[in-house]
Short mmCIF file of C-alpha atoms in Angstrom, two decimals:
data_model
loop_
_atom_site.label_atom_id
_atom_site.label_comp_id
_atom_site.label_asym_id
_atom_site.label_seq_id
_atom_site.Cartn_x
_atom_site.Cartn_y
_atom_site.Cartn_z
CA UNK K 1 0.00 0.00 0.00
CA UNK K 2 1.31 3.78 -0.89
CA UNK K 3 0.91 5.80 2.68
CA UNK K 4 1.26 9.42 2.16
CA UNK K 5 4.43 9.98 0.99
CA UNK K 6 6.33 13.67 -0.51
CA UNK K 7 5.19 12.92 -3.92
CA UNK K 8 1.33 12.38 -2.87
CA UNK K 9 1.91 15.19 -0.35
CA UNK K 10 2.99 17.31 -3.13
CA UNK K 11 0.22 16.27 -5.44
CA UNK K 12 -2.53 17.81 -2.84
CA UNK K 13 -0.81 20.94 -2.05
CA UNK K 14 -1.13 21.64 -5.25
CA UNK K 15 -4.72 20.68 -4.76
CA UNK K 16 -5.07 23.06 -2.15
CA UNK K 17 -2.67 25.72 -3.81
CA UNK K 18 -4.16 26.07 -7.53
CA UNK K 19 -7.55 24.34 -7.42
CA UNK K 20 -8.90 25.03 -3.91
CA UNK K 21 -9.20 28.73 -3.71
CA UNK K 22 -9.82 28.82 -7.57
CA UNK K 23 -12.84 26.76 -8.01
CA UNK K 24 -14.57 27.73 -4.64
CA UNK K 25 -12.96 31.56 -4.27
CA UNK K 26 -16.50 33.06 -3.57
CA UNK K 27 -16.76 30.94 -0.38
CA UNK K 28 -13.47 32.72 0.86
CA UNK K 29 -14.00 36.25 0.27
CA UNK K 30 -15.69 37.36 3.20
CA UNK K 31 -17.29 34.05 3.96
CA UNK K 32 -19.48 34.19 1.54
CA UNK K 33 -21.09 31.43 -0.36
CA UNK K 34 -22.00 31.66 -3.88
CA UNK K 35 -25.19 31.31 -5.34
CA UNK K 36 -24.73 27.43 -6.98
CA UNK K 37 -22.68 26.44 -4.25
CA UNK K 38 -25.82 27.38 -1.89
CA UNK K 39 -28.31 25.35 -4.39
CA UNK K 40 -26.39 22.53 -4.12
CA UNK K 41 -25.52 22.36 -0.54
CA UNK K 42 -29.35 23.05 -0.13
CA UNK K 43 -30.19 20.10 -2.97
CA UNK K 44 -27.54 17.39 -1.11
CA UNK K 45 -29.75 18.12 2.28
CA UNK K 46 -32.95 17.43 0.81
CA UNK K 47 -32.70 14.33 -1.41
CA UNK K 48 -33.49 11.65 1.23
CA UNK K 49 -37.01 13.38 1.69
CA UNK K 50 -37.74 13.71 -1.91
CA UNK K 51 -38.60 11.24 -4.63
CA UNK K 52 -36.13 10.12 -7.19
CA UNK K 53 -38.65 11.63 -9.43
CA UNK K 54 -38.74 14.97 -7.63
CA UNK K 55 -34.76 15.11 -7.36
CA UNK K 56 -34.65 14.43 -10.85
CA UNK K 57 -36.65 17.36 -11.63
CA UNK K 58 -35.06 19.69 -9.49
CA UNK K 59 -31.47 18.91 -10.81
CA UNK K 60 -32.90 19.71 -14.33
CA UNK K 61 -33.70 23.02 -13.23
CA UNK K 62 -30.62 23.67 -10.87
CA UNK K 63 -28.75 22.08 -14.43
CA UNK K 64 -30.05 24.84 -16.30
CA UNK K 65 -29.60 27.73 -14.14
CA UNK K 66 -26.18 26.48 -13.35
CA UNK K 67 -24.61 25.13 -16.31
CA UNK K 68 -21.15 25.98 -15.22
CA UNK K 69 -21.13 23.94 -12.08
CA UNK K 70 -19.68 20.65 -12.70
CA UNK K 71 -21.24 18.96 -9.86
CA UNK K 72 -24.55 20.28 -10.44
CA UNK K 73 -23.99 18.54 -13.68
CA UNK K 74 -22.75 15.31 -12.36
CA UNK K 75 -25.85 15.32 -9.96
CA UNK K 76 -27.90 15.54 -12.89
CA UNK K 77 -26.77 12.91 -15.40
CA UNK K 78 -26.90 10.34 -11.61
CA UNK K 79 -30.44 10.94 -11.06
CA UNK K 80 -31.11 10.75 -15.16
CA UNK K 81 -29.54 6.96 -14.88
CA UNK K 82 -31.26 5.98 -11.46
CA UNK K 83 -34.67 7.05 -13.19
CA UNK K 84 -34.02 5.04 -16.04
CA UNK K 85 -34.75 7.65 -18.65
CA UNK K 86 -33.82 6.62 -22.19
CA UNK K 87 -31.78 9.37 -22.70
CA UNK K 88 -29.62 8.47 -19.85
CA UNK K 89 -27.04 7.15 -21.77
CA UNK K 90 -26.99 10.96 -24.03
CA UNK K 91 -26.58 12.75 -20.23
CA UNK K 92 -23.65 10.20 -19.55
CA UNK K 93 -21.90 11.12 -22.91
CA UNK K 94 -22.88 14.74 -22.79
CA UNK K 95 -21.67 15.08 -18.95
CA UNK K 96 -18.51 13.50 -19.77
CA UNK K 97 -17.63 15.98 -22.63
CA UNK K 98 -18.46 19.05 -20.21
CA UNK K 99 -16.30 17.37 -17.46
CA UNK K 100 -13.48 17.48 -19.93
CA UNK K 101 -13.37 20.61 -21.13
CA UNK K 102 -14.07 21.70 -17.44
CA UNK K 103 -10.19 20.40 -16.76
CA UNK K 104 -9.02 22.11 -19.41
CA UNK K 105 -10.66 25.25 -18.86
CA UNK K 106 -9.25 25.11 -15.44
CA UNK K 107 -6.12 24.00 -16.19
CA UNK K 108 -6.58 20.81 -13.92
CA UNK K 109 -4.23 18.44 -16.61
CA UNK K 110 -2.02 17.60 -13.79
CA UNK K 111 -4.56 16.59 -11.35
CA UNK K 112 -6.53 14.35 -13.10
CA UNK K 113 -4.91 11.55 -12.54
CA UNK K 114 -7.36 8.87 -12.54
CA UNK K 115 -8.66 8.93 -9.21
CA UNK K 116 -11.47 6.50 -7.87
CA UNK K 117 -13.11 6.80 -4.37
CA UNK K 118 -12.88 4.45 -1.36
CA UNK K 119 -16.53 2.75 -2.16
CA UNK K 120 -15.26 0.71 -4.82
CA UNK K 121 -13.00 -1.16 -3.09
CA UNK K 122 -14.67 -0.19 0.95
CA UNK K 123 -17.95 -0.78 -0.17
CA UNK K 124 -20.55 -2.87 -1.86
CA UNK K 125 -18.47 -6.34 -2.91
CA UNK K 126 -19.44 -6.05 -6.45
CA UNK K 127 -17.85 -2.39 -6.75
CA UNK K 128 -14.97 -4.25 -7.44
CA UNK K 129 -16.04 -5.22 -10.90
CA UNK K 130 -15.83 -1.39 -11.98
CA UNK K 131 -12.25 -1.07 -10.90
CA UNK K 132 -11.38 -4.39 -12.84
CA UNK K 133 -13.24 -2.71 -16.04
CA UNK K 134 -11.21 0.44 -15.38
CA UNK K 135 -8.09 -1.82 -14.78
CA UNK K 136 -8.16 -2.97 -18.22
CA UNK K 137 -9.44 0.01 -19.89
CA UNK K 138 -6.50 1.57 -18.74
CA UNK K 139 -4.35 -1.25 -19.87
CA UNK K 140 -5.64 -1.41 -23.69
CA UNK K 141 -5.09 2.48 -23.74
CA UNK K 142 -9.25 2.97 -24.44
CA UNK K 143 -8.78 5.58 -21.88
CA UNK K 144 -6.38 8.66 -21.45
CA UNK K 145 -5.06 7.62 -17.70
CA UNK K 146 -1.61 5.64 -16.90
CA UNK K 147 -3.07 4.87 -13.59
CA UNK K 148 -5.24 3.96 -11.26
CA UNK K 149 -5.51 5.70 -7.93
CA UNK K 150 -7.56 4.85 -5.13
CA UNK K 151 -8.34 7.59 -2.53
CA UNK K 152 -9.17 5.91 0.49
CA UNK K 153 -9.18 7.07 4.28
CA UNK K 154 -7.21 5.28 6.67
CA UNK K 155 -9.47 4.20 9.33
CA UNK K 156 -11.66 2.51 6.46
CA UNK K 157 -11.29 -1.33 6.01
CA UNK K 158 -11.14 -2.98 2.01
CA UNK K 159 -15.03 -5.08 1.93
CA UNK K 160 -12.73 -7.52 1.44
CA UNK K 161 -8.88 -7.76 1.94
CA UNK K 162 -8.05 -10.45 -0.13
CA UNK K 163 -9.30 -9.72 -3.13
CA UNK K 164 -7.73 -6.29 -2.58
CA UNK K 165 -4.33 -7.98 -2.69
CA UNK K 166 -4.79 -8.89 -5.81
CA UNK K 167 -6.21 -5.38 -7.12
CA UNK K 168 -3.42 -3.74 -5.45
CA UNK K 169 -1.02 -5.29 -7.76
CA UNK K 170 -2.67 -3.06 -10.65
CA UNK K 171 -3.79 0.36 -8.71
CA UNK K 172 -2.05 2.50 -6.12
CA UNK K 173 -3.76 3.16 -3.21
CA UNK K 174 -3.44 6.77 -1.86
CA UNK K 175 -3.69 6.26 2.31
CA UNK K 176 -4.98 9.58 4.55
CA UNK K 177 -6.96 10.94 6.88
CA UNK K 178 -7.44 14.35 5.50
CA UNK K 179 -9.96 13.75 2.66
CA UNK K 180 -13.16 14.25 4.11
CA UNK K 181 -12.07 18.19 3.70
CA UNK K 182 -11.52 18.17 -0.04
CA UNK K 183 -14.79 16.30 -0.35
CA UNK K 184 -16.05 18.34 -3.47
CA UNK K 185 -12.66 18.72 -5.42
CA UNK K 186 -11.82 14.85 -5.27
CA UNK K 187 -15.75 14.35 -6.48
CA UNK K 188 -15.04 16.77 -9.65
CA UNK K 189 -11.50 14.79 -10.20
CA UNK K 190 -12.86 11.30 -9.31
CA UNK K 191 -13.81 8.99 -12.22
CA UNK K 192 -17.27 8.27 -11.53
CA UNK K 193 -17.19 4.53 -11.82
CA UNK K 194 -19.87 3.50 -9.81
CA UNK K 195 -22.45 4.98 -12.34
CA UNK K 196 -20.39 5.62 -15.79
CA UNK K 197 -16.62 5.31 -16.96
CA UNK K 198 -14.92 7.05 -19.83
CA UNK K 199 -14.42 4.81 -23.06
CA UNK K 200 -11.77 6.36 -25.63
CA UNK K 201 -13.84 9.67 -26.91
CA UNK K 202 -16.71 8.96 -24.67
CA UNK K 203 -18.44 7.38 -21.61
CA UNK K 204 -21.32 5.13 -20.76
CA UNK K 205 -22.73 3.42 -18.39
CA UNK K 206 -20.24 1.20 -16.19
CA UNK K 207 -21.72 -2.15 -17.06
CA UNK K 208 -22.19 -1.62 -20.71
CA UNK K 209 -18.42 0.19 -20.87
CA UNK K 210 -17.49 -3.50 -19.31
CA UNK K 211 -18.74 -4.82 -22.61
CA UNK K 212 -16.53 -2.55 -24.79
CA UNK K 213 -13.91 -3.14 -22.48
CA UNK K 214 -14.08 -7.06 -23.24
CA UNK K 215 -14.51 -6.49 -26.98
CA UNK K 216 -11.26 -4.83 -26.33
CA UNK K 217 -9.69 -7.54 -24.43
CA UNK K 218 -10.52 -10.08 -27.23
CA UNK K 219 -9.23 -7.53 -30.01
CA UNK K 220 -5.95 -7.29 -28.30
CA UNK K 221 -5.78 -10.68 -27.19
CA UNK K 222 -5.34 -9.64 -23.25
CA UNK K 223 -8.18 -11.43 -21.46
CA UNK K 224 -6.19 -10.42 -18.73
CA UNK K 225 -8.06 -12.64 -15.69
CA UNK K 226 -6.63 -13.22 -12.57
CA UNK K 227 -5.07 -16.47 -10.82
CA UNK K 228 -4.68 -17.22 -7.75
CA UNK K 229 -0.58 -16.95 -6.31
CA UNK K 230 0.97 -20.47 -5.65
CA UNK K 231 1.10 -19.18 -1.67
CA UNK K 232 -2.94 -18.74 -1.85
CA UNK K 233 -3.72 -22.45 -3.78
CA UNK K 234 -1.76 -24.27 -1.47
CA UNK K 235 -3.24 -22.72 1.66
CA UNK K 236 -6.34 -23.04 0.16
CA UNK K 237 -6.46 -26.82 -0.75
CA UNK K 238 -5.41 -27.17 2.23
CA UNK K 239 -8.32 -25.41 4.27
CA UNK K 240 -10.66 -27.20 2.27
CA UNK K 241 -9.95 -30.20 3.89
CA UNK K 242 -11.98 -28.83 6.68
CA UNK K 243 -15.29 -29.25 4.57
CA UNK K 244 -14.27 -33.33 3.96
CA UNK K 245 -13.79 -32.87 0.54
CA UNK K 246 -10.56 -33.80 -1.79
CA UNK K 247 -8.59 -30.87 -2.93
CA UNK K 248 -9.49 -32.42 -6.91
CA UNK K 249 -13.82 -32.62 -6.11
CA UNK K 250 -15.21 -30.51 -8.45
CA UNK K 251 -17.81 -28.04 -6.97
CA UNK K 252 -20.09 -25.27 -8.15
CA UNK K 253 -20.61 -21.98 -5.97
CA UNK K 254 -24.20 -20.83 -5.58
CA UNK K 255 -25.33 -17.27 -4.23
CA UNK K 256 -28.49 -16.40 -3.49
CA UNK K 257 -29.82 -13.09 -2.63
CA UNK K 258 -32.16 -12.92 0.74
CA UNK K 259 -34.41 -10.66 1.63
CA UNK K 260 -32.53 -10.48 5.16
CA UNK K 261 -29.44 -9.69 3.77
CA UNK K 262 -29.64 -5.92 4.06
CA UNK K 263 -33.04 -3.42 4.52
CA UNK K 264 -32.97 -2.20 1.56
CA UNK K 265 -35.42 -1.38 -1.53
CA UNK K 266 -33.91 -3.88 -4.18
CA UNK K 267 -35.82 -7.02 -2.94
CA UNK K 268 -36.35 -7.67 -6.86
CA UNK K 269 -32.69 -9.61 -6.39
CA UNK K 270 -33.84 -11.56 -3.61
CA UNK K 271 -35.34 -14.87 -3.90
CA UNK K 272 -36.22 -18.28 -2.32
CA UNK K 273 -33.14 -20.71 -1.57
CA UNK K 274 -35.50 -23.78 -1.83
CA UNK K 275 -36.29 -22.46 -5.36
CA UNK K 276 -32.64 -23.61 -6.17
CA UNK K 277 -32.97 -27.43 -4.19
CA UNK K 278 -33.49 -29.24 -7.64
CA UNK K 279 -30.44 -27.38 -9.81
CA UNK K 280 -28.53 -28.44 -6.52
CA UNK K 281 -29.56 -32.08 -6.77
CA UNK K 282 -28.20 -32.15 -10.24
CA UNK K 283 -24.85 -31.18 -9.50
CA UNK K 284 -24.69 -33.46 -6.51
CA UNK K 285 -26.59 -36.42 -8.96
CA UNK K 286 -23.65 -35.63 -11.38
CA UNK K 287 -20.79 -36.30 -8.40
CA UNK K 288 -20.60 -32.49 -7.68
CA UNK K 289 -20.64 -30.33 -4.40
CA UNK K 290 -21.90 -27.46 -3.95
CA UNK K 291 -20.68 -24.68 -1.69
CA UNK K 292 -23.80 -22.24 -0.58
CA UNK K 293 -22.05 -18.68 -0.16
CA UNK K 294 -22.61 -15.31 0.75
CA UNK K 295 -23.14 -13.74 4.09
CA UNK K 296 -23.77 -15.40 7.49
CA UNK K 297 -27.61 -13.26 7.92
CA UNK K 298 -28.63 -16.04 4.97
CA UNK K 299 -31.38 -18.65 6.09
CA UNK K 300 -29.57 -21.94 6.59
CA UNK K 301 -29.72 -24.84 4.52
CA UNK K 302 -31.17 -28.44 5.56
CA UNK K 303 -28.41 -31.21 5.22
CA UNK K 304 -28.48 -32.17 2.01
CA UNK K 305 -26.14 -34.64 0.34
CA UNK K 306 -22.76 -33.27 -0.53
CA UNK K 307 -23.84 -29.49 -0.08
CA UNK K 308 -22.03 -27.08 2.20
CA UNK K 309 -24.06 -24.40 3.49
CA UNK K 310 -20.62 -22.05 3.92
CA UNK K 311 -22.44 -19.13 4.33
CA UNK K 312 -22.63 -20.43 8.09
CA UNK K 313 -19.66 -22.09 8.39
CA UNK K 314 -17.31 -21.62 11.27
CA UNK K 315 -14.44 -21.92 8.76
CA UNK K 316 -15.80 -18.99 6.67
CA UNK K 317 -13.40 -16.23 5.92
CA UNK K 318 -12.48 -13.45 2.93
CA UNK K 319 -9.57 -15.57 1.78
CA UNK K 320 -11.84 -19.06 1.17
CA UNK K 321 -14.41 -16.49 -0.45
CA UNK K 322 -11.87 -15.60 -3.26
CA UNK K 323 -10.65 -19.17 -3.36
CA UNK K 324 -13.68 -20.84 -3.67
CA UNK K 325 -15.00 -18.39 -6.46
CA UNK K 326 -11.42 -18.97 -8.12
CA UNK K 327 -11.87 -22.41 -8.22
CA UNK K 328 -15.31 -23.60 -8.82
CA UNK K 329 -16.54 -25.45 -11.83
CA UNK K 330 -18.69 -22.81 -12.52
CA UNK K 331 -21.14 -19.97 -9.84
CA UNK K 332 -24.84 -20.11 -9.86
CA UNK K 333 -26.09 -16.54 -8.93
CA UNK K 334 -28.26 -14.31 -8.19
CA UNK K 335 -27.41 -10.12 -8.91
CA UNK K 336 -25.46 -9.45 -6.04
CA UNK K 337 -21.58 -9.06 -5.69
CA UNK K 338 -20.46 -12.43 -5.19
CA UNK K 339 -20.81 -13.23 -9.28
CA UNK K 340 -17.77 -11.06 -9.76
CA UNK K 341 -14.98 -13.14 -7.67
CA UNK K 342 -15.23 -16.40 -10.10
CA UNK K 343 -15.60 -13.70 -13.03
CA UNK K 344 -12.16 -12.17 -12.25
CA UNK K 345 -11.01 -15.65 -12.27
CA UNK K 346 -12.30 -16.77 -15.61
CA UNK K 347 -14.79 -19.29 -14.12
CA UNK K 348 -18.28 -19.54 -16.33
CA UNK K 349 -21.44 -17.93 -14.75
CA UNK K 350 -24.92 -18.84 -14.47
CA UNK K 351 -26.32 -15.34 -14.16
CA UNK K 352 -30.73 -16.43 -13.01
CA UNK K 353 -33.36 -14.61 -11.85
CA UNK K 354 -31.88 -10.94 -13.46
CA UNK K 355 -33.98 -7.99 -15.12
CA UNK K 356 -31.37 -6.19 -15.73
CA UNK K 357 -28.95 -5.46 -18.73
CA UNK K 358 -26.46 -4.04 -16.81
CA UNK K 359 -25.97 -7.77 -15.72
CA UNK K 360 -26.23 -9.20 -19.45
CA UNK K 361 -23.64 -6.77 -21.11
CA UNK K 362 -21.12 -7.68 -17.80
CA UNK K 363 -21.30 -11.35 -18.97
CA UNK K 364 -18.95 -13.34 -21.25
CA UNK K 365 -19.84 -15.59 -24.07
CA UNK K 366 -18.89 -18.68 -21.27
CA UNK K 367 -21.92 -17.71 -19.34
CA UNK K 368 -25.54 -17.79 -19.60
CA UNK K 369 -28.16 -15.31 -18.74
CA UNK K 370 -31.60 -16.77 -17.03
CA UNK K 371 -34.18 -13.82 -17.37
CA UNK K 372 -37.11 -13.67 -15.30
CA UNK K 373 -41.03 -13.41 -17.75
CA UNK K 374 -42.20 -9.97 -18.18
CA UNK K 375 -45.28 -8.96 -19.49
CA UNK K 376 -46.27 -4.94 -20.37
CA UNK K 377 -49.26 -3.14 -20.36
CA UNK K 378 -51.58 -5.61 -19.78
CA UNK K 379 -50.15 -7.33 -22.72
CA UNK K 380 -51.06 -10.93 -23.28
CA UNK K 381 -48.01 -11.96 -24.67
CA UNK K 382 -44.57 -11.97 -22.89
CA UNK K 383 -41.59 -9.79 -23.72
CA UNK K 384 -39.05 -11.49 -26.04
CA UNK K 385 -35.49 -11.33 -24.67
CA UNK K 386 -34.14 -7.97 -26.37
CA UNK K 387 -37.11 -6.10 -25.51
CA UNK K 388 -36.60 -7.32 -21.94
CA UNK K 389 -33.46 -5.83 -21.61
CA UNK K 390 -33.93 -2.06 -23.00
CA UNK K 391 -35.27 0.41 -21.19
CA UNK K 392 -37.04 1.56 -19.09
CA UNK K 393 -37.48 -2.17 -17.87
CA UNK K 394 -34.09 -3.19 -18.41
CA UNK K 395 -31.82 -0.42 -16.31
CA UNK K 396 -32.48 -0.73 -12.87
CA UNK K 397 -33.85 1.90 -10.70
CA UNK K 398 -33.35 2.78 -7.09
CA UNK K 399 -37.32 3.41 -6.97
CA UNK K 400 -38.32 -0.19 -8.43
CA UNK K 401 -41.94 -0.51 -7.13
CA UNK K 402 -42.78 3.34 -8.98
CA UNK K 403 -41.19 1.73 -12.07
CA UNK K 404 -42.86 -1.47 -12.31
CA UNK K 405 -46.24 0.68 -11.63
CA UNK K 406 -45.70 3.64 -13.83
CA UNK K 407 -44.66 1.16 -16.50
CA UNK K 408 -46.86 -1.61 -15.75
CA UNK K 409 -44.23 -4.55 -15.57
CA UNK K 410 -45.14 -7.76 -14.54
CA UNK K 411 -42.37 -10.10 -13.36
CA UNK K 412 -42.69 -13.40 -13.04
CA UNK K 413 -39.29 -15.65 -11.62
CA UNK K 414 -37.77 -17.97 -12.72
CA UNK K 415 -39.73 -21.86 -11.57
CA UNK K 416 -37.89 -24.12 -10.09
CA UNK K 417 -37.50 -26.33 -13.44
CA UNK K 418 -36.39 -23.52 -15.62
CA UNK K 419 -33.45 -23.05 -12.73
CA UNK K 420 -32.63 -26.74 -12.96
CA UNK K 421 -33.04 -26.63 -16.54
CA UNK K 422 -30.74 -24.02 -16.78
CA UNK K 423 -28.35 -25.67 -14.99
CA UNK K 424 -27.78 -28.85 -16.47
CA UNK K 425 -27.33 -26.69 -19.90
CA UNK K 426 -24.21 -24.91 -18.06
CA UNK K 427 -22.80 -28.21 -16.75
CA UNK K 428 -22.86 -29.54 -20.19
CA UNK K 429 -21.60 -26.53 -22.26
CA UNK K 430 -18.93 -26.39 -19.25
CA UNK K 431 -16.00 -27.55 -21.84
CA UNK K 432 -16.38 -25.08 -24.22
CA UNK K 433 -17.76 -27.64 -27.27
CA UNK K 434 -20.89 -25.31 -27.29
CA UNK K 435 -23.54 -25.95 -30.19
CA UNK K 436 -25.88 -23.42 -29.89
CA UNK K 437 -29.40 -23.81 -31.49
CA UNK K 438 -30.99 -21.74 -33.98
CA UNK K 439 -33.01 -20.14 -31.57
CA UNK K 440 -30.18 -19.36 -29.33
CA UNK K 441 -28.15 -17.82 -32.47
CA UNK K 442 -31.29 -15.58 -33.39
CA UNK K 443 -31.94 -14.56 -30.00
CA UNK K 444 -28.26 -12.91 -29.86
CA UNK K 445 -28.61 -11.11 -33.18
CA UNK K 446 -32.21 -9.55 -32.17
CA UNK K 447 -30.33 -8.25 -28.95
CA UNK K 448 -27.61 -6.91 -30.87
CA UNK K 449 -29.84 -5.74 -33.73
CA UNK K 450 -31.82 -3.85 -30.91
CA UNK K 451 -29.22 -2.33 -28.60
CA UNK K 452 -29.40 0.92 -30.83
CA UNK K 453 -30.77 2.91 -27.75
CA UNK K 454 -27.64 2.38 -25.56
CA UNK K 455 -25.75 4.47 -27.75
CA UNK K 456 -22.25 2.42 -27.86
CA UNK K 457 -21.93 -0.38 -30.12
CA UNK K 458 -22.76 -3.71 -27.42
CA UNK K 459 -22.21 -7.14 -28.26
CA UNK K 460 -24.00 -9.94 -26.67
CA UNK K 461 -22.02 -12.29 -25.35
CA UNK K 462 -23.69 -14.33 -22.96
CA UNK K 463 -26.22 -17.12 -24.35
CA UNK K 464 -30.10 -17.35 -23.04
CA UNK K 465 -30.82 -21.26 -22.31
CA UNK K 466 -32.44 -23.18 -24.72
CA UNK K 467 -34.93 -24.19 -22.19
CA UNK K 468 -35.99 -20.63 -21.26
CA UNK K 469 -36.46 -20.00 -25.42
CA UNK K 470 -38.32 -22.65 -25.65
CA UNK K 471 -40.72 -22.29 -22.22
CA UNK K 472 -41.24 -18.73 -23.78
CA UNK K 473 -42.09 -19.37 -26.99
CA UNK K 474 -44.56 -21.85 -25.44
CA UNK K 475 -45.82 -19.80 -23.18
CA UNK K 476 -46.83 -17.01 -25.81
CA UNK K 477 -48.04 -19.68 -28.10
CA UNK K 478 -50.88 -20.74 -25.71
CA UNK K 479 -52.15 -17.17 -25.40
CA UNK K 480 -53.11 -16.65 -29.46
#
């Protein structure tokens, strides 16, 4: 890790020096307090008693009269994305292009650096997915920055500290205790990557710059996944003695999101465990274990024949997390973080349950995606698999329940059969001799023929099971 040393302490005088007193002079001259500055203070103490809808509208205005204020701006195109407007993905570009010739209006070259903030790495587990994105967006030159910097406060703890080993070894980590007062200038400087990164001339939305990023891997030939350090497989075969299992037993990984996981207002990625007993019986059928992860607030399992409800194991820890993930046959999951440790490791995912496209552009063309069934409007028929994933449906929203209403969605999740159907598909497309079926081949090019309204240029990777297709097709079938 990089503490504060005379090179980093240098960088933020500077900070302090030129940018500081520049960009917020009005607030020093007499202690006054310009005019934006007051909006937006005023704006950042309201938004937990307004609606997304209502912030959204007052950032448009507060946009307009303050078009030169570069967080009023980046306030804007947020709230755009979290509403899932269509021409979210515009605000993203058109933000980025006033952020850039904001540093070089202000002469900020030198300090732009690319800096990230602490909740990527001290935050949500999946954050971590945007910094390997940026990781290799940086390595295929498809963005300006030589380097990744992570600003992160000293008393704050990495979500988890193995996995951080291994993203250390591409970032520098910039150690303080100081930041909290240079709040605002590290948020103008601060690549955004929890909503949007920068993509050579533009930006887009993190998940779908994730698929660019991979077309660029493949282009370049740099896959550029991790593996796990000879230190970390021998300490882990080892441990997993504990579970009375062979260091050679194949085993699959399955996360599933609970409602008691968290209080939050995303409980359309939580689902039943038991709606996952007969894809588990498969894998054990087929001489398989299965590992159960995620967090120890998860309902616990029933003993079931070679399962291992880890989740609520004694012997659970952040270093088996990242092993297990690293060397599974292949992760059965739900949308929540844990997905992205076997992804960083090159291990195939089963991506069920998901309505969003943020998750099907983040896949590879070793995974498969197992929508839920959406109808529209009172429509008879259900939504065919490109349609699912546009918006407004397909980009998630931090006000769900007003979406599905406004929009009249109805979900239905995935059965238990489609999940075990599903799953023996992956198990047998595991060693890469995939024949896809004509349906599966046509599905891809609709999505792809369809993605117009994202405004980059996506590429499906991941394939829909044949078994879902099919269920679909009867399902609509029945209703003419």
């Amino acid at each position: 890790m990089l503490i504060l040393n005379n090179n980093l302490k240098k960088i933020f005088k500077i900070f302090l020096l030129k940018f500081l007193f520049k960009f917020f002079k009005k607030s020093f001259i007499s202690f006054n307090i310009s005019k934006d500055e007051y909006a937006l203070d005023h704006f950042e103490n309201t938004i937990k008693k307004n609606s997304l809808e209502d912030n959204l509208k007052l950032c448009s205005k507060l946009k307009k009269k303050y078009p030169d204020n570069i967080l009023i701006q980046l306030r804007y195109t947020i709230y755009s994305f979290l509403s899932s407007k269509k021409e979210c993905f515009d605000d993203i570009k058109s933000y980025w292009s006033q952020r850039e010739k904001f540093i070089s209006k202000n002469k900020l070259e030198d300090l732009d650096i690319g800096l990230i903030e602490q909740a990527n790495m001290c935050g949500s587990l999946g954050n971590y997915f945007y910094i390997f994105t940026l990781i290799h967006s940086v390595k295929l030159n498809c963005v300006k920055y030589k380097q990744i910097n992570l600003i992160k406060d000293a008393n704050n703890k990495f979500t988890n500290p193995t996995l951080a080993r291994y993203f250390k070894k591409h970032i520098k980590v910039l150690e303080g205790n100081y930041f909290k007062a240079m709040g605002k200038l590290i948020e103008i400087l601060a690549i955004p990557i929890l909503f949007f990164c920068p993509h050579k001339n533009t930006a887009t939305e993190i998940h779908l710059a994730s698929n660019l990023v991979y077309q660029e891997r493949i282009k370049q030939n740099k896959l550029g996944y991790f593996e796990l350090e000879q230190e970390d497989l021998k300490k882990g075969k080892e441990l997993i003695k504990n579970f009375g299992i062979d260091e050679n037993q194949w085993f699959v990984c399955l996360h599933v999101r609970e409602a008691a996981t968290k209080v939050d207002n995303e409980h359309f990625r939580n689902f039943q465990i038991q709606e996952y007993f007969k894809a588990i019986k498969y894998i054990t059928d087929q001489g398989g274990y299965v590992f159960r992860v995620g967090d120890s607030s998860l309902s616990k399992l029933p003993k079931m024949k070679n399962v291992i409800d880890y989740a609520n194991h004694e012997e659970k820890s952040d270093f088996l997390d990242v092993y297990l993930g690293a060397r599974c046959k292949f992760t059965i999951a739900t949308s929540s973080g844990f997905w992205t440790i076997p992804y960083y490791f090159n291990k195939p995912i089963l991506m069920t349950n998901s309505q969003m496209s943020a998750d099907y552009y983040s896949l590879t063309e070793k995974d498969f995606f197992l929508p839920k069934f959406l109808k529209i409007k009172n429509n008879a028929e259900y939504v065919s698999v490109e349609k699912y994933l546009q918006p407004p449906q397909g980009v998630v929203s931090i006000e769900v329940e007003s979406l599905i209403k406004n929009y009249k969605l109805e979900y239905t999740n995935c059965s238990s059969e489609d999940l075990y159907m599903a799953t023996k598909e992956m198990n047998k497309n595991i060693d890469g001799k995939n024949f896809w079926s004509d349906e599966q081949i046509k599905c891809k090019k609709e999505i792809e023929n369809n993605n117009n309204i994202f405004k980059v240029n996506l590429k499906p990777f991941a394939n829909i099971p044949k078994s879902y297709l099919s269920k679909l097709r009867d399902l609509n079938s029945k209703k003419v």
